[in-house]
Amino acid sequence: MKSRVAVIGAGDSALTCAVLLAQHGYQTAILADEIGDETNSAAAAAIWYPYDVGASDQIIAWALTSYDRFIELARDAQTGVSVTELRVFSRLGPITPPDWAQLFATRAVPDSEIPAAFVSGFTIRVPLIETGKYLDYLTTRFTNAGGSRNGGIRFTRLEEVNAGFDLIVDCAGIGARELVPDPEMEPHRGQVAIVEKFDLPYAVVCDDPPLMYVIPRSNDCVFGGTNEISDKRTADPQTTVLIITECERVLGRKAPALLRERVGLRPGRRTGVRIEAEKLRDGRTVIHNYGHGGSGFTLSWGCAEIALSYL
Ligand SMILES: Cc1cc2nc3c(=O)[nH]c(=O)nc-3n(C[C@H](O)[C@H](O)[C@H](O)COP(=O)(O)OP(=O)(O)OC[C@H]3O[C@@H](n4cnc5c(N)ncnc54)[C@H](O)[C@@H]3O)c2cc1C
C-alpha cells in the first residue's frame, strides 16, 4: 500500500508537491499553520525569473523545468498563469542578459523606450503567475485528486506529526528555521503596494538599488519592492510611499489608487535550497523542500519533482 503523506505547509512549495503526490495515488494531507491568502506565497506577484537564490546550474535546471510546466499551464486561463514581456533594466551601466537567458529570445530595449531613470535594459518573455488565482487553482487540483487541506496547525517539531502518516514532506518556508530547526534560514522581507489596474503591456524590474518592479496583472498591478532581513509581517506605510514614489518616477506617471499593502517573508537560506531526505528520531522519513528565497514560484515544479524522486 502507498504511504500516507503529511505535507507541512500550504504555500506554493507545499501545494505543488501535494498536487504531484495526490496525482501519484498517495493519500496526502496538507497540515499547515497559515493557508491561502495568509501565506507568504500569496504576497508575491509573481514572475518566473531566478532571483535571490543564486544561479548555480542546479538552480537554473529547476527553474527551466518549472518554466516548461508554467508554459503548459498558461494554455488554460483558469490556472492564473499567462506569459508576459518582462523588461529588466539597470541604473548603473550596460546590462547583458544572464547566461541562462541565452536559451530565450531576449533583445535589448531600444534607447527610445528606456525610462529616464535607467541606462540600459533587455526584454524577455516569461510566465506570470497571478498568485491568488494560482494558489486556488493548485488547491482545487489537489482536493480534486483526493487530498485534504487543514489550516491552523502549528508544529514545534516534525515528530509531532500524527503517527498515522508514514512520510512527511517539509515545505515550511521560513518556518523551517524553528521547525527543523535550520539556523541557515533567514527571512528576506518583501513589501509591495498593490494598485488599481492601468494600461502597461509589460512588467518592469530593476534590481540595482533601490529594488523596484511593476507587474501588471489581470485585475491590478503590483508595485515593488523591498528585500531586507526582517521578520516583520506588517506593512510600513512610509515604505509604501517610497515604493510608489519610485515607481511613479520610473513610469513617468501618477500611480493609480492604492488597493492594498502586502508583506511576505522570502525563505532565504544561506547555504542554498534544501531538498533532501532525512530520518527522524522516530524512524519516519522526512523530505525537506524549503529555502527557495525570492524564487519559490520560479523553482516550484523542478523542486517538487526532485523532492518526489526521494519517495
Ligand atoms: C514580495 C515578494 C515577491 C516575490 N516575488 C516572487 C516572484 O516574482 N517570483 C518567484 O518565483 N518568487 C517570488 N517571491 C518568493 C516566493 O514568494 C517564495 O519563495 C515562496 O512563496 C515560498 O513558498 P513556500 O511555500 O516555500 O513558503 P510559504 O509561502 O512561506 O509557506 C510556508 C507554509 O508553511 C507553514 N508553516 C511554517 N512553519 C510551520 C509550522 N511550524 N507548523 C505548521 N505550518 C508551518 C506556513 O504556515 C505556510 O503555510 C516573492 C516573495 C515576496 C515576499
Short mmCIF file of N, CA and C in Angstrom, two decimals, residues 119-280:
data_model
loop_
_atom_site.label_atom_id
_atom_site.label_comp_id
_atom_site.label_asym_id
_atom_site.label_seq_id
_atom_site.Cartn_x
_atom_site.Cartn_y
_atom_site.Cartn_z
N VAL A 119 19.69 53.24 -17.57
CA VAL A 119 20.63 53.48 -18.68
C VAL A 119 20.60 52.36 -19.72
N SER A 120 20.10 51.18 -19.36
CA SER A 120 20.04 50.09 -20.34
C SER A 120 19.00 49.07 -19.88
N GLY A 121 18.62 48.19 -20.83
CA GLY A 121 17.63 47.18 -20.46
C GLY A 121 17.52 46.12 -21.53
N PHE A 122 16.98 44.95 -21.13
CA PHE A 122 16.66 43.92 -22.13
C PHE A 122 15.27 43.36 -21.83
N THR A 123 14.68 42.72 -22.83
CA THR A 123 13.35 42.15 -22.61
C THR A 123 13.41 40.64 -22.77
N ILE A 124 12.51 39.97 -22.08
CA ILE A 124 12.43 38.51 -22.13
C ILE A 124 10.97 38.14 -21.87
N ARG A 125 10.46 37.10 -22.55
CA ARG A 125 9.07 36.67 -22.29
C ARG A 125 9.09 35.57 -21.24
N VAL A 126 8.30 35.76 -20.19
CA VAL A 126 8.33 34.83 -19.04
C VAL A 126 6.91 34.55 -18.54
N PRO A 127 6.74 33.44 -17.81
CA PRO A 127 5.44 33.20 -17.19
C PRO A 127 5.13 34.23 -16.09
N LEU A 128 3.89 34.66 -16.07
CA LEU A 128 3.35 35.50 -14.98
C LEU A 128 2.38 34.61 -14.22
N ILE A 129 2.63 34.47 -12.92
CA ILE A 129 1.81 33.55 -12.11
C ILE A 129 1.04 34.43 -11.13
N GLU A 130 -0.24 34.64 -11.38
CA GLU A 130 -1.05 35.51 -10.50
C GLU A 130 -1.38 34.69 -9.26
N THR A 131 -0.72 35.02 -8.17
CA THR A 131 -0.63 34.09 -7.04
C THR A 131 -1.98 33.72 -6.41
N GLY A 132 -2.87 34.71 -6.23
CA GLY A 132 -4.16 34.39 -5.60
C GLY A 132 -4.89 33.32 -6.39
N LYS A 133 -5.02 33.58 -7.68
CA LYS A 133 -5.73 32.66 -8.56
C LYS A 133 -4.99 31.32 -8.68
N TYR A 134 -3.67 31.40 -8.76
CA TYR A 134 -2.88 30.18 -8.98
C TYR A 134 -2.89 29.27 -7.74
N LEU A 135 -2.77 29.86 -6.55
CA LEU A 135 -2.80 29.03 -5.32
C LEU A 135 -4.17 28.37 -5.18
N ASP A 136 -5.23 29.10 -5.56
CA ASP A 136 -6.59 28.49 -5.56
C ASP A 136 -6.66 27.35 -6.55
N TYR A 137 -6.06 27.57 -7.73
CA TYR A 137 -6.07 26.52 -8.76
C TYR A 137 -5.36 25.26 -8.25
N LEU A 138 -4.17 25.45 -7.63
CA LEU A 138 -3.43 24.28 -7.12
C LEU A 138 -4.23 23.57 -6.03
N THR A 139 -4.88 24.37 -5.17
CA THR A 139 -5.66 23.77 -4.08
C THR A 139 -6.80 22.92 -4.64
N THR A 140 -7.50 23.46 -5.64
CA THR A 140 -8.62 22.71 -6.24
C THR A 140 -8.10 21.45 -6.93
N ARG A 141 -6.96 21.58 -7.62
CA ARG A 141 -6.40 20.41 -8.31
C ARG A 141 -6.03 19.34 -7.29
N PHE A 142 -5.51 19.78 -6.15
CA PHE A 142 -5.10 18.85 -5.09
C PHE A 142 -6.31 18.16 -4.46
N THR A 143 -7.33 18.94 -4.12
CA THR A 143 -8.50 18.32 -3.47
C THR A 143 -9.27 17.44 -4.47
N ASN A 144 -9.30 17.85 -5.75
CA ASN A 144 -9.94 17.00 -6.75
C ASN A 144 -9.22 15.67 -6.91
N ALA A 145 -7.92 15.66 -6.60
CA ALA A 145 -7.15 14.40 -6.70
C ALA A 145 -7.23 13.60 -5.40
N GLY A 146 -8.09 14.07 -4.45
CA GLY A 146 -8.33 13.31 -3.22
C GLY A 146 -7.61 13.82 -1.99
N GLY A 147 -6.86 14.92 -2.12
CA GLY A 147 -6.11 15.44 -0.98
C GLY A 147 -6.96 16.26 -0.03
N SER A 148 -6.46 16.45 1.20
CA SER A 148 -7.17 17.30 2.16
C SER A 148 -6.23 18.39 2.65
N ARG A 149 -6.82 19.57 2.97
CA ARG A 149 -6.00 20.70 3.41
C ARG A 149 -6.54 21.19 4.75
N ASN A 150 -5.65 21.29 5.73
CA ASN A 150 -6.05 21.70 7.08
C ASN A 150 -5.16 22.83 7.57
N GLY A 151 -5.78 23.97 7.92
CA GLY A 151 -5.01 25.11 8.41
C GLY A 151 -5.06 25.22 9.93
N GLY A 152 -4.34 26.20 10.47
CA GLY A 152 -4.36 26.46 11.90
C GLY A 152 -3.63 25.43 12.73
N ILE A 153 -2.72 24.66 12.09
CA ILE A 153 -1.97 23.64 12.83
C ILE A 153 -0.50 24.05 12.83
N ARG A 154 0.02 24.35 14.01
CA ARG A 154 1.44 24.75 14.08
C ARG A 154 2.23 23.69 14.85
N PHE A 155 3.24 23.13 14.21
CA PHE A 155 4.09 22.13 14.85
C PHE A 155 5.34 22.81 15.42
N THR A 156 5.81 22.31 16.55
CA THR A 156 7.09 22.82 17.04
C THR A 156 8.22 21.87 16.67
N ARG A 157 7.88 20.58 16.40
CA ARG A 157 8.87 19.60 15.93
C ARG A 157 8.20 18.72 14.89
N LEU A 158 8.98 18.21 13.95
CA LEU A 158 8.40 17.38 12.89
C LEU A 158 7.83 16.08 13.46
N GLU A 159 8.41 15.58 14.57
CA GLU A 159 7.94 14.33 15.17
C GLU A 159 6.52 14.45 15.72
N GLU A 160 6.02 15.72 15.86
CA GLU A 160 4.65 15.90 16.38
C GLU A 160 3.60 15.49 15.35
N VAL A 161 4.00 15.34 14.09
CA VAL A 161 3.03 14.97 13.05
C VAL A 161 2.46 13.59 13.40
N ASN A 162 1.15 13.48 13.35
CA ASN A 162 0.45 12.24 13.74
C ASN A 162 1.13 10.98 13.19
N ALA A 163 1.27 9.98 14.05
CA ALA A 163 1.98 8.75 13.68
C ALA A 163 1.29 8.00 12.54
N GLY A 164 0.03 8.35 12.25
CA GLY A 164 -0.68 7.72 11.14
C GLY A 164 -0.06 8.06 9.78
N PHE A 165 0.76 9.09 9.74
CA PHE A 165 1.46 9.45 8.49
C PHE A 165 2.83 8.79 8.49
N ASP A 166 3.12 7.98 7.47
CA ASP A 166 4.45 7.35 7.47
C ASP A 166 5.50 8.15 6.75
N LEU A 167 5.08 9.20 6.05
CA LEU A 167 6.05 10.04 5.35
C LEU A 167 5.67 11.51 5.55
N ILE A 168 6.68 12.36 5.69
CA ILE A 168 6.44 13.80 5.89
C ILE A 168 7.20 14.57 4.82
N VAL A 169 6.54 15.54 4.21
CA VAL A 169 7.23 16.43 3.26
C VAL A 169 7.21 17.82 3.90
N ASP A 170 8.39 18.36 4.12
CA ASP A 170 8.54 19.62 4.87
C ASP A 170 8.68 20.78 3.90
N CYS A 171 7.60 21.56 3.75
CA CYS A 171 7.61 22.75 2.89
C CYS A 171 7.22 23.95 3.74
N ALA A 172 7.93 24.14 4.85
CA ALA A 172 7.54 25.15 5.84
C ALA A 172 8.11 26.53 5.52
N GLY A 173 8.81 26.69 4.41
CA GLY A 173 9.34 28.01 4.07
C GLY A 173 10.21 28.54 5.21
N ILE A 174 10.03 29.81 5.55
CA ILE A 174 10.84 30.42 6.62
C ILE A 174 10.57 29.72 7.96
N GLY A 175 9.41 29.07 8.08
CA GLY A 175 9.08 28.35 9.31
C GLY A 175 10.04 27.21 9.62
N ALA A 176 10.81 26.77 8.59
CA ALA A 176 11.77 25.68 8.80
C ALA A 176 12.87 26.09 9.78
N ARG A 177 13.07 27.40 9.92
CA ARG A 177 14.10 27.90 10.84
C ARG A 177 13.87 27.35 12.25
N GLU A 178 12.62 27.36 12.72
CA GLU A 178 12.31 26.85 14.06
C GLU A 178 11.92 25.37 14.01
N LEU A 179 11.21 24.98 12.97
CA LEU A 179 10.63 23.63 12.93
C LEU A 179 11.70 22.55 12.81
N VAL A 180 12.72 22.77 11.98
CA VAL A 180 13.68 21.68 11.69
C VAL A 180 14.59 21.38 12.90
N PRO A 181 15.24 22.32 13.58
CA PRO A 181 15.42 23.73 13.23
C PRO A 181 16.61 23.88 12.29
N ASP A 182 16.55 24.96 11.45
CA ASP A 182 17.61 25.18 10.47
C ASP A 182 18.16 26.61 10.64
N PRO A 183 19.34 26.72 11.26
CA PRO A 183 19.91 28.05 11.52
C PRO A 183 20.38 28.77 10.26
N GLU A 184 20.42 28.08 9.13
CA GLU A 184 20.83 28.73 7.87
C GLU A 184 19.73 29.61 7.29
N MET A 185 18.50 29.47 7.82
CA MET A 185 17.38 30.22 7.25
C MET A 185 17.40 31.67 7.71
N GLU A 186 17.05 32.57 6.78
CA GLU A 186 16.88 33.97 7.16
C GLU A 186 15.74 34.59 6.36
N PRO A 187 14.91 35.42 7.03
CA PRO A 187 13.74 35.99 6.36
C PRO A 187 14.12 37.18 5.47
N HIS A 188 13.88 37.07 4.20
CA HIS A 188 14.13 38.18 3.27
C HIS A 188 12.78 38.87 3.03
N ARG A 189 12.55 39.86 3.87
CA ARG A 189 11.23 40.52 3.89
C ARG A 189 10.99 41.32 2.62
N GLY A 190 9.80 41.15 2.06
CA GLY A 190 9.42 41.92 0.88
C GLY A 190 8.10 42.62 1.09
N GLN A 191 8.08 43.94 0.85
CA GLN A 191 6.83 44.70 0.95
C GLN A 191 6.45 45.18 -0.45
N VAL A 192 5.17 45.11 -0.77
CA VAL A 192 4.68 45.60 -2.07
C VAL A 192 3.44 46.46 -1.87
N ALA A 193 3.15 47.26 -2.89
CA ALA A 193 1.91 48.07 -2.91
C ALA A 193 1.10 47.60 -4.11
N ILE A 194 -0.13 47.21 -3.86
CA ILE A 194 -0.99 46.76 -4.97
C ILE A 194 -1.89 47.92 -5.35
N VAL A 195 -1.82 48.32 -6.61
CA VAL A 195 -2.58 49.48 -7.07
C VAL A 195 -3.59 49.04 -8.14
N GLU A 196 -4.50 49.97 -8.46
CA GLU A 196 -5.51 49.66 -9.47
C GLU A 196 -4.84 49.37 -10.82
N LYS A 197 -5.53 48.58 -11.60
CA LYS A 197 -5.02 48.22 -12.94
C LYS A 197 -4.91 49.47 -13.81
N PHE A 198 -3.84 49.54 -14.59
CA PHE A 198 -3.71 50.61 -15.59
C PHE A 198 -3.04 50.02 -16.82
N ASP A 199 -2.96 50.82 -17.87
CA ASP A 199 -2.52 50.29 -19.15
C ASP A 199 -0.99 50.25 -19.25
N LEU A 200 -0.41 49.08 -19.07
CA LEU A 200 1.03 48.88 -19.27
C LEU A 200 1.20 47.46 -19.81
N PRO A 201 1.70 47.32 -21.04
CA PRO A 201 1.69 45.99 -21.68
C PRO A 201 2.87 45.09 -21.30
N TYR A 202 3.70 45.49 -20.35
CA TYR A 202 4.84 44.67 -19.95
C TYR A 202 5.15 44.93 -18.47
N ALA A 203 5.92 44.00 -17.88
CA ALA A 203 6.38 44.19 -16.50
C ALA A 203 7.77 44.82 -16.53
N VAL A 204 8.09 45.55 -15.46
CA VAL A 204 9.38 46.26 -15.37
C VAL A 204 10.07 45.84 -14.08
N VAL A 205 11.37 45.55 -14.16
CA VAL A 205 12.11 45.26 -12.93
C VAL A 205 13.50 45.87 -13.01
N CYS A 206 13.97 46.38 -11.87
CA CYS A 206 15.35 46.84 -11.76
C CYS A 206 15.88 46.41 -10.39
N ASP A 207 16.93 45.62 -10.41
CA ASP A 207 17.48 45.05 -9.18
C ASP A 207 18.58 45.92 -8.59
N ASP A 208 19.03 46.96 -9.33
CA ASP A 208 20.01 47.88 -8.75
C ASP A 208 19.29 48.70 -7.69
N PRO A 209 19.96 49.00 -6.57
CA PRO A 209 19.26 49.72 -5.50
C PRO A 209 18.73 51.08 -5.96
N PRO A 210 17.54 51.50 -5.58
CA PRO A 210 16.58 50.71 -4.83
C PRO A 210 15.84 49.72 -5.74
N LEU A 211 15.71 48.46 -5.23
CA LEU A 211 14.93 47.46 -5.97
C LEU A 211 13.58 48.05 -6.35
N MET A 212 13.20 47.93 -7.62
CA MET A 212 11.85 48.39 -8.00
C MET A 212 11.29 47.45 -9.05
N TYR A 213 9.98 47.25 -8.97
CA TYR A 213 9.32 46.50 -10.05
C TYR A 213 7.86 46.89 -10.15
N VAL A 214 7.35 46.71 -11.37
CA VAL A 214 5.95 46.99 -11.68
C VAL A 214 5.44 45.77 -12.44
N ILE A 215 4.46 45.10 -11.87
CA ILE A 215 3.97 43.88 -12.51
C ILE A 215 2.46 43.99 -12.74
N PRO A 216 2.07 44.30 -13.99
CA PRO A 216 0.64 44.39 -14.29
C PRO A 216 0.01 42.99 -14.28
N ARG A 217 -1.12 42.85 -13.59
CA ARG A 217 -1.84 41.57 -13.58
C ARG A 217 -3.22 41.79 -14.18
N SER A 218 -4.05 40.75 -14.24
CA SER A 218 -5.32 40.92 -14.96
C SER A 218 -6.27 41.91 -14.28
N ASN A 219 -6.22 41.99 -12.93
CA ASN A 219 -7.16 42.87 -12.24
C ASN A 219 -6.51 43.99 -11.43
N ASP A 220 -5.17 44.01 -11.35
CA ASP A 220 -4.48 45.05 -10.56
C ASP A 220 -3.04 45.14 -11.04
N CYS A 221 -2.21 45.85 -10.29
CA CYS A 221 -0.80 45.97 -10.66
C CYS A 221 0.02 45.99 -9.37
N VAL A 222 1.12 45.25 -9.35
CA VAL A 222 1.94 45.17 -8.14
C VAL A 222 3.14 46.10 -8.30
N PHE A 223 3.29 47.02 -7.37
CA PHE A 223 4.46 47.90 -7.29
C PHE A 223 5.38 47.34 -6.19
N GLY A 224 6.66 47.17 -6.54
CA GLY A 224 7.60 46.69 -5.52
C GLY A 224 8.84 47.56 -5.52
N GLY A 225 9.66 47.36 -4.63
CA GLY A 225 9.51 46.46 -3.50
C GLY A 225 10.74 46.59 -2.63
N THR A 226 10.79 45.72 -1.66
CA THR A 226 11.91 45.73 -0.72
C THR A 226 12.46 44.32 -0.56
N ASN A 227 13.66 44.24 -0.04
CA ASN A 227 14.26 42.95 0.31
C ASN A 227 15.27 43.21 1.42
N GLU A 228 14.82 43.03 2.66
CA GLU A 228 15.74 43.23 3.78
C GLU A 228 15.54 42.10 4.78
N ILE A 229 16.55 41.87 5.62
CA ILE A 229 16.43 40.77 6.59
C ILE A 229 15.61 41.25 7.77
N SER A 230 14.41 40.71 7.87
CA SER A 230 13.49 41.12 8.94
C SER A 230 12.33 40.13 9.00
N ASP A 231 11.82 39.96 10.23
CA ASP A 231 10.67 39.07 10.44
C ASP A 231 9.35 39.82 10.45
N LYS A 232 9.38 41.12 10.24
CA LYS A 232 8.18 41.95 10.44
C LYS A 232 7.15 41.68 9.33
N ARG A 233 5.98 41.20 9.73
CA ARG A 233 4.97 40.82 8.73
C ARG A 233 3.97 41.93 8.45
N THR A 234 4.08 43.06 9.19
CA THR A 234 3.14 44.15 8.93
C THR A 234 3.78 45.16 7.97
N ALA A 235 2.93 45.86 7.20
CA ALA A 235 3.42 46.82 6.23
C ALA A 235 3.81 48.12 6.92
N ASP A 236 4.88 48.74 6.41
CA ASP A 236 5.31 50.03 6.92
C ASP A 236 4.81 51.10 5.95
N PRO A 237 3.89 52.00 6.38
CA PRO A 237 3.28 52.96 5.45
C PRO A 237 4.30 53.86 4.76
N GLN A 238 5.39 54.19 5.47
CA GLN A 238 6.43 55.05 4.86
C GLN A 238 7.11 54.33 3.70
N THR A 239 7.31 53.04 3.87
CA THR A 239 7.92 52.24 2.80
C THR A 239 7.00 52.21 1.59
N THR A 240 5.70 52.10 1.83
CA THR A 240 4.74 52.10 0.72
C THR A 240 4.88 53.40 -0.08
N VAL A 241 5.01 54.52 0.63
CA VAL A 241 5.16 55.82 -0.05
C VAL A 241 6.43 55.79 -0.92
N LEU A 242 7.52 55.27 -0.37
CA LEU A 242 8.79 55.23 -1.13
C LEU A 242 8.65 54.35 -2.37
N ILE A 243 7.99 53.22 -2.21
CA ILE A 243 7.81 52.29 -3.35
C ILE A 243 7.00 52.99 -4.44
N ILE A 244 5.89 53.60 -4.05
CA ILE A 244 5.02 54.24 -5.05
C ILE A 244 5.75 55.40 -5.72
N THR A 245 6.49 56.18 -4.93
CA THR A 245 7.20 57.34 -5.49
C THR A 245 8.22 56.89 -6.54
N GLU A 246 8.96 55.83 -6.22
CA GLU A 246 9.98 55.36 -7.18
C GLU A 246 9.32 54.79 -8.45
N CYS A 247 8.22 54.07 -8.29
CA CYS A 247 7.52 53.53 -9.46
C CYS A 247 6.96 54.67 -10.32
N GLU A 248 6.43 55.70 -9.67
CA GLU A 248 5.92 56.86 -10.41
C GLU A 248 7.05 57.54 -11.19
N ARG A 249 8.22 57.65 -10.53
CA ARG A 249 9.37 58.31 -11.15
C ARG A 249 9.80 57.53 -12.41
N VAL A 250 9.86 56.21 -12.27
CA VAL A 250 10.30 55.38 -13.40
C VAL A 250 9.27 55.41 -14.53
N LEU A 251 8.00 55.29 -14.15
CA LEU A 251 6.95 55.22 -15.19
C LEU A 251 6.62 56.59 -15.77
N GLY A 252 7.01 57.64 -15.04
CA GLY A 252 6.71 59.00 -15.51
C GLY A 252 5.21 59.29 -15.51
N ARG A 253 4.52 58.74 -14.53
CA ARG A 253 3.07 58.99 -14.40
C ARG A 253 2.65 58.83 -12.95
N LYS A 254 1.49 59.41 -12.62
CA LYS A 254 0.97 59.28 -11.27
C LYS A 254 0.44 57.86 -11.06
N ALA A 255 0.65 57.33 -9.86
CA ALA A 255 0.19 55.96 -9.59
C ALA A 255 -1.32 55.92 -9.48
N PRO A 256 -1.93 54.84 -9.94
CA PRO A 256 -3.37 54.66 -9.69
C PRO A 256 -3.61 54.46 -8.18
N ALA A 257 -4.87 54.40 -7.80
CA ALA A 257 -5.21 54.30 -6.37
C ALA A 257 -4.62 53.04 -5.73
N LEU A 258 -4.17 53.21 -4.50
CA LEU A 258 -3.61 52.08 -3.73
C LEU A 258 -4.76 51.19 -3.25
N LEU A 259 -4.64 49.88 -3.54
CA LEU A 259 -5.68 48.94 -3.10
C LEU A 259 -5.28 48.22 -1.82
N ARG A 260 -4.00 47.90 -1.71
CA ARG A 260 -3.58 47.05 -0.59
C ARG A 260 -2.06 47.08 -0.45
N GLU A 261 -1.59 47.03 0.78
CA GLU A 261 -0.15 46.83 1.02
C GLU A 261 0.03 45.38 1.46
N ARG A 262 1.14 44.77 1.07
CA ARG A 262 1.36 43.38 1.46
C ARG A 262 2.81 43.17 1.87
N VAL A 263 3.00 42.24 2.79
CA VAL A 263 4.36 41.87 3.20
C VAL A 263 4.47 40.35 3.17
N GLY A 264 5.58 39.85 2.67
CA GLY A 264 5.84 38.41 2.73
C GLY A 264 7.30 38.18 3.10
N LEU A 265 7.58 37.04 3.70
CA LEU A 265 8.97 36.69 4.04
C LEU A 265 9.48 35.65 3.05
N ARG A 266 10.43 36.08 2.22
CA ARG A 266 11.06 35.11 1.30
C ARG A 266 11.90 34.16 2.16
N PRO A 267 11.79 32.85 1.90
CA PRO A 267 12.56 31.91 2.73
C PRO A 267 14.01 31.82 2.24
N GLY A 268 14.85 32.77 2.70
CA GLY A 268 16.26 32.76 2.31
C GLY A 268 17.00 31.67 3.06
N ARG A 269 17.97 31.04 2.39
CA ARG A 269 18.80 30.04 3.09
C ARG A 269 20.25 30.26 2.65
N ARG A 270 21.09 30.56 3.65
CA ARG A 270 22.48 30.97 3.33
C ARG A 270 23.21 29.91 2.52
N THR A 271 22.91 28.62 2.75
CA THR A 271 23.64 27.57 2.03
C THR A 271 22.83 27.02 0.85
N GLY A 272 21.78 27.70 0.47
CA GLY A 272 21.02 27.32 -0.73
C GLY A 272 19.79 26.48 -0.42
N VAL A 273 19.00 26.26 -1.47
CA VAL A 273 17.74 25.49 -1.33
C VAL A 273 18.04 24.12 -0.73
N ARG A 274 17.18 23.67 0.18
CA ARG A 274 17.37 22.33 0.76
C ARG A 274 16.31 21.37 0.22
N ILE A 275 16.76 20.42 -0.57
CA ILE A 275 15.87 19.32 -0.97
C ILE A 275 16.63 18.04 -0.65
N GLU A 276 16.23 17.39 0.40
CA GLU A 276 16.88 16.12 0.75
C GLU A 276 16.00 15.34 1.73
N ALA A 277 16.27 14.02 1.77
CA ALA A 277 15.52 13.15 2.68
C ALA A 277 16.34 12.95 3.95
N GLU A 278 15.64 12.81 5.07
CA GLU A 278 16.31 12.63 6.36
C GLU A 278 15.45 11.70 7.20
N LYS A 279 16.09 10.93 8.09
CA LYS A 279 15.33 10.07 9.02
C LYS A 279 15.06 10.84 10.30
N LEU A 280 13.82 10.82 10.75
CA LEU A 280 13.50 11.43 12.04
C LEU A 280 13.86 10.44 13.15
#
